[in-house]
Amino acid sequence: AVVLTLAAVTACRGVAISRDQYIKNGDQYLANKQYREAIIEYKNATQQNGRDGAVRQKLGEAYLGAREYVNAFRQYVLAADMMPDDNAAQLRAGHVLLLVNNFEDAKGRAEKVLARDPQNADAHILMGNAMARMRDIDNALEEIRQAIAVDPSRSAGYSSLGAIQAASGDREHAEASFKQAISAEPNAPAARLALANLYWSMGRWSDAEPAIKDAVKIAPNDPLTNQALAMLYLGNKRVAEAEEPL
């Protein structure tokens, strides 16, 4: 009996050490942007304990880096289900659900967070965006305004407000909201791209161009900002100028 007990303890320690090593290896690969290698290590860890939400999140990040978006989304949602009291996990899953048009579930994740933390700005933004996609515009705007009231220093609230206003045809207020987003975080390229997109939709090419160029200056190696600039050039038949950002 003593021998069998010792053997069992030794085996359990071996599994724990092996799993910890897989996670450690995965973390190192992820930090070095070696996403494929990180995926292998984290998957090995989940095979030993498939109910560890934190590892599922790491696996989701690795899949996202490898541009395996469906797998990344699945892992984020699984992680949130395994960590129901983790606000960050719920919000990440909520944004994923929003991207795949599961608006009701995204709203549900936001509601869970707000029930625990009514002053969570990110949860109000998620709730507002989900409501907007469900055509509940008035309540969506109210949620976004609550997010801004909680944290007026972040661009995300103003950008979300502008996006809802633009989708509702209120371009004048949308422009003002996007400009507030830029003022809140001048080094956030996404806010400038959002403003440029609004100008683009209005045919205001001369206003869209400097907004996109400013975004490129902030993030010169970002594919999205360079693609936006190239598309603007191509849309105006300035083919030679499109070559550099492409």
CSV table of C-alpha atoms in Angstrom, one decimal:
chain,number,residue,atom,x,y,z
A,1,ALA,CA,0.0,0.0,0.0
A,2,VAL,CA,2.8,2.4,0.9
A,3,VAL,CA,4.6,1.7,-2.4
A,4,LEU,CA,1.3,2.2,-4.4
A,5,THR,CA,0.7,5.5,-2.6
A,6,LEU,CA,4.2,6.8,-3.3
A,7,ALA,CA,3.8,5.8,-6.9
A,8,ALA,CA,0.6,7.7,-7.2
A,9,VAL,CA,2.0,10.8,-5.6
A,10,THR,CA,5.0,10.7,-7.9
A,11,ALA,CA,2.8,10.3,-10.9
A,12,CYS,CA,0.7,13.3,-9.9
A,13,ARG,CA,3.7,15.4,-9.3
A,14,GLY,CA,5.0,14.4,-12.7
A,15,VAL,CA,1.8,15.5,-14.4
A,16,ALA,CA,1.8,18.8,-12.5
A,17,ILE,CA,5.4,19.6,-13.4
A,18,SER,CA,4.8,18.6,-17.0
A,19,ARG,CA,1.8,20.8,-17.4
A,20,ASP,CA,3.5,23.8,-15.7
A,21,GLN,CA,6.4,23.3,-18.1
A,22,TYR,CA,4.1,23.3,-21.1
A,23,ILE,CA,2.5,26.6,-19.9
A,24,LYS,CA,6.0,28.1,-19.3
A,25,ASN,CA,7.1,27.1,-22.7
A,26,GLY,CA,3.9,28.4,-24.3
A,27,ASP,CA,4.4,31.8,-22.5
A,28,GLN,CA,7.9,32.1,-23.8
A,29,TYR,CA,6.8,31.3,-27.4
A,30,LEU,CA,3.9,33.7,-27.1
A,31,ALA,CA,6.2,36.5,-25.9
A,32,ASN,CA,8.5,35.9,-28.9
A,33,LYS,CA,5.5,35.8,-31.3
A,34,GLN,CA,6.1,32.2,-32.1
A,35,TYR,CA,2.4,31.5,-32.2
A,36,ARG,CA,2.4,28.0,-33.8
A,37,GLU,CA,4.8,26.7,-31.2
A,38,ALA,CA,2.8,28.4,-28.4
A,39,ILE,CA,-0.4,26.7,-29.7
A,40,ILE,CA,1.3,23.3,-29.4
A,41,GLU,CA,2.5,23.9,-25.8
A,42,TYR,CA,-0.9,25.3,-24.6
A,43,LYS,CA,-2.8,22.4,-26.2
A,44,ASN,CA,-0.6,20.0,-24.4
A,45,ALA,CA,-1.4,21.7,-21.2
A,46,THR,CA,-5.1,21.6,-21.8
A,47,GLN,CA,-4.9,17.9,-22.5
A,48,GLN,CA,-3.9,17.5,-18.9
A,49,ASN,CA,-6.5,19.9,-17.5
A,50,GLY,CA,-9.1,21.0,-20.0
A,51,ARG,CA,-11.0,23.1,-17.4
A,52,ASP,CA,-8.3,25.7,-16.8
A,53,GLY,CA,-9.7,28.9,-18.2
A,54,ALA,CA,-6.5,30.9,-17.9
A,55,VAL,CA,-4.7,28.4,-20.2
A,56,ARG,CA,-7.7,28.6,-22.6
A,57,GLN,CA,-7.2,32.3,-22.7
A,58,LYS,CA,-3.5,31.9,-23.5
A,59,LEU,CA,-4.4,29.4,-26.2
A,60,GLY,CA,-6.9,31.9,-27.6
A,61,GLU,CA,-4.2,34.6,-27.8
A,62,ALA,CA,-1.8,32.2,-29.6
A,63,TYR,CA,-4.6,31.3,-32.1
A,64,LEU,CA,-5.3,35.0,-32.6
A,65,GLY,CA,-1.6,35.7,-33.3
A,66,ALA,CA,-1.6,32.9,-35.8
A,67,ARG,CA,-4.7,34.4,-37.4
A,68,GLU,CA,-6.8,31.3,-36.7
A,69,TYR,CA,-9.7,33.5,-35.7
A,70,VAL,CA,-12.4,30.8,-35.3
A,71,ASN,CA,-10.2,28.8,-33.0
A,72,ALA,CA,-9.3,31.9,-31.0
A,73,PHE,CA,-12.9,32.9,-30.6
A,74,ARG,CA,-13.8,29.4,-29.4
A,75,GLN,CA,-11.1,29.4,-26.8
A,76,TYR,CA,-12.0,32.9,-25.4
A,77,VAL,CA,-15.7,31.8,-25.0
A,78,LEU,CA,-14.6,28.5,-23.3
A,79,ALA,CA,-12.3,30.5,-21.0
A,80,ALA,CA,-15.1,32.8,-20.0
A,81,ASP,CA,-17.5,29.9,-19.3
A,82,MET,CA,-14.8,28.3,-17.1
A,83,MET,CA,-14.2,31.6,-15.2
A,84,PRO,CA,-17.7,33.0,-14.7
A,85,ASP,CA,-16.5,35.5,-12.0
A,86,ASP,CA,-13.7,36.9,-14.1
A,87,ASN,CA,-14.8,40.2,-15.5
A,88,ALA,CA,-12.0,40.5,-18.0
A,89,ALA,CA,-12.7,37.0,-19.4
A,90,GLN,CA,-16.4,37.8,-19.8
A,91,LEU,CA,-15.7,41.1,-21.6
A,92,ARG,CA,-13.2,39.5,-24.0
A,93,ALA,CA,-15.7,36.7,-24.8
A,94,GLY,CA,-18.4,39.4,-25.2
A,95,HIS,CA,-16.4,41.3,-27.8
A,96,VAL,CA,-15.8,38.0,-29.6
A,97,LEU,CA,-19.5,37.2,-29.6
A,98,LEU,CA,-20.2,40.7,-31.0
A,99,LEU,CA,-17.8,40.1,-33.9
A,100,VAL,CA,-19.6,36.8,-34.9
A,101,ASN,CA,-23.0,38.5,-34.6
A,102,ASN,CA,-24.1,36.8,-31.5
A,103,PHE,CA,-25.5,40.0,-30.0
A,104,GLU,CA,-27.8,38.6,-27.4
A,105,ASP,CA,-25.0,36.5,-25.8
A,106,ALA,CA,-22.6,39.5,-26.0
A,107,LYS,CA,-25.2,41.6,-24.1
A,108,GLY,CA,-25.6,38.8,-21.5
A,109,ARG,CA,-21.8,38.8,-20.8
A,110,ALA,CA,-21.9,42.6,-20.3
A,111,GLU,CA,-24.9,42.3,-17.9
A,112,LYS,CA,-23.1,39.8,-15.8
A,113,VAL,CA,-20.1,42.2,-15.4
A,114,LEU,CA,-22.3,45.2,-14.7
A,115,ALA,CA,-24.2,43.2,-12.0
A,116,ARG,CA,-20.9,42.9,-10.1
A,117,ASP,CA,-19.3,46.2,-11.2
A,118,PRO,CA,-21.9,48.9,-12.3
A,119,GLN,CA,-19.0,51.3,-12.9
A,120,ASN,CA,-17.2,49.2,-15.5
A,121,ALA,CA,-16.8,51.4,-18.5
A,122,ASP,CA,-15.8,48.5,-20.8
A,123,ALA,CA,-19.0,46.6,-19.9
A,124,HIS,CA,-21.1,49.6,-20.7
A,125,ILE,CA,-19.4,49.9,-24.1
A,126,LEU,CA,-20.0,46.2,-24.8
A,127,MET,CA,-23.6,46.5,-23.8
A,128,GLY,CA,-24.1,49.6,-25.9
A,129,ASN,CA,-22.5,48.1,-29.0
A,130,ALA,CA,-24.6,44.9,-28.6
A,131,MET,CA,-27.8,47.0,-28.2
A,132,ALA,CA,-26.9,49.0,-31.2
A,133,ARG,CA,-26.5,45.9,-33.3
A,134,MET,CA,-29.9,44.8,-32.0
A,135,ARG,CA,-31.4,48.1,-33.2
A,136,ASP,CA,-32.1,49.4,-29.7
A,137,ILE,CA,-30.4,52.7,-30.5
A,138,ASP,CA,-31.7,54.9,-27.7
A,139,ASN,CA,-30.6,52.5,-24.9
A,140,ALA,CA,-27.3,51.8,-26.8
A,141,LEU,CA,-26.5,55.5,-26.7
A,142,GLU,CA,-27.3,55.7,-23.0
A,143,GLU,CA,-25.0,52.9,-22.2
A,144,ILE,CA,-22.1,54.5,-24.2
A,145,ARG,CA,-22.7,57.8,-22.5
A,146,GLN,CA,-22.5,56.0,-19.1
A,147,ALA,CA,-19.2,54.6,-20.2
A,148,ILE,CA,-17.9,58.0,-21.0
A,149,ALA,CA,-19.1,59.4,-17.7
A,150,VAL,CA,-17.3,56.7,-15.9
A,151,ASP,CA,-14.0,57.2,-17.8
A,152,PRO,CA,-13.9,60.3,-20.0
A,153,SER,CA,-10.2,59.9,-20.6
A,154,ARG,CA,-10.5,56.9,-23.0
A,155,SER,CA,-11.1,57.1,-26.7
A,156,ALA,CA,-13.1,53.9,-26.9
A,157,GLY,CA,-16.3,55.4,-25.5
A,158,TYR,CA,-16.3,58.4,-27.9
A,159,SER,CA,-15.5,56.1,-30.9
A,160,SER,CA,-18.3,53.8,-30.1
A,161,LEU,CA,-20.6,56.8,-29.6
A,162,GLY,CA,-19.5,58.1,-33.0
A,163,ALA,CA,-20.0,54.8,-34.7
A,164,ILE,CA,-23.6,54.5,-33.5
A,165,GLN,CA,-24.4,58.1,-34.4
A,166,ALA,CA,-22.9,57.5,-37.9
A,167,ALA,CA,-24.9,54.3,-38.4
A,168,SER,CA,-28.0,56.2,-37.4
A,169,GLY,CA,-27.3,58.9,-40.0
A,170,ASP,CA,-26.3,61.6,-37.4
A,171,ARG,CA,-23.0,62.4,-39.2
A,172,GLU,CA,-22.6,65.8,-37.6
A,173,HIS,CA,-22.5,64.5,-34.0
A,174,ALA,CA,-20.6,61.4,-35.2
A,175,GLU,CA,-17.8,63.7,-36.4
A,176,ALA,CA,-17.7,65.5,-33.1
A,177,SER,CA,-17.5,62.3,-31.2
A,178,PHE,CA,-14.7,60.9,-33.3
A,179,LYS,CA,-12.8,64.2,-32.8
A,180,GLN,CA,-13.3,63.8,-29.0
A,181,ALA,CA,-11.9,60.3,-29.3
A,182,ILE,CA,-8.8,61.7,-30.9
A,183,SER,CA,-8.5,64.4,-28.2
A,184,ALA,CA,-8.8,61.8,-25.5
A,185,GLU,CA,-6.1,59.6,-26.9
A,186,PRO,CA,-4.1,61.5,-29.6
A,187,ASN,CA,-1.8,58.4,-30.1
A,188,ALA,CA,-4.7,56.0,-30.8
A,189,PRO,CA,-4.7,55.3,-34.6
A,190,ALA,CA,-8.1,53.6,-34.5
A,191,ALA,CA,-9.9,56.9,-33.6
A,192,ARG,CA,-8.3,58.6,-36.6
A,193,LEU,CA,-9.2,55.8,-38.9
A,194,ALA,CA,-12.8,56.0,-37.7
A,195,LEU,CA,-12.9,59.7,-38.4
A,196,ALA,CA,-11.4,59.1,-41.8
A,197,ASN,CA,-14.0,56.4,-42.6
A,198,LEU,CA,-16.7,58.8,-41.8
A,199,TYR,CA,-15.3,61.4,-44.1
A,200,TRP,CA,-14.8,58.7,-46.8
A,201,SER,CA,-18.5,57.8,-46.5
A,202,MET,CA,-19.4,61.4,-47.0
A,203,GLY,CA,-17.1,61.8,-50.0
A,204,ARG,CA,-14.9,64.2,-48.1
A,205,TRP,CA,-11.6,62.9,-49.6
A,206,SER,CA,-9.6,65.9,-48.7
A,207,ASP,CA,-10.5,65.5,-45.0
A,208,ALA,CA,-10.1,61.7,-45.0
A,209,GLU,CA,-6.5,61.8,-46.3
A,210,PRO,CA,-4.8,63.8,-43.5
A,211,ALA,CA,-6.7,61.7,-40.9
A,212,ILE,CA,-5.3,58.5,-42.4
A,213,LYS,CA,-1.9,59.9,-42.8
A,214,ASP,CA,-1.8,60.9,-39.2
A,215,ALA,CA,-2.8,57.3,-38.3
A,216,VAL,CA,0.1,56.0,-40.4
A,217,LYS,CA,2.5,58.4,-38.6
A,218,ILE,CA,1.4,57.0,-35.3
A,219,ALA,CA,1.5,53.4,-36.4
A,220,PRO,CA,3.8,53.2,-39.4
A,221,ASN,CA,4.1,49.4,-39.3
A,222,ASP,CA,0.5,48.7,-38.8
A,223,PRO,CA,-1.1,46.8,-41.8
A,224,LEU,CA,-4.5,48.4,-41.3
A,225,THR,CA,-3.4,52.0,-41.4
A,226,ASN,CA,-1.2,51.4,-44.5
A,227,GLN,CA,-4.0,49.5,-46.2
A,228,ALA,CA,-6.4,52.4,-45.5
A,229,LEU,CA,-4.0,54.9,-47.1
A,230,ALA,CA,-3.5,52.6,-50.1
A,231,MET,CA,-7.2,52.2,-50.6
A,232,LEU,CA,-7.7,56.0,-50.5
A,233,TYR,CA,-5.1,56.5,-53.1
A,234,LEU,CA,-6.5,53.7,-55.3
A,235,GLY,CA,-10.0,55.1,-54.9
A,236,ASN,CA,-8.8,58.4,-56.3
A,237,LYS,CA,-6.8,56.7,-59.1
A,238,ARG,CA,-3.5,57.7,-57.5
A,239,VAL,CA,-2.0,54.3,-58.3
A,240,ALA,CA,1.7,55.3,-58.0
A,241,GLU,CA,1.2,56.7,-54.5
A,242,ALA,CA,-0.6,53.5,-53.4
A,243,GLU,CA,2.6,51.4,-53.9
A,244,GLU,CA,4.5,52.6,-50.8
A,245,PRO,CA,1.8,51.8,-48.2
A,246,LEU,CA,1.0,48.5,-49.9
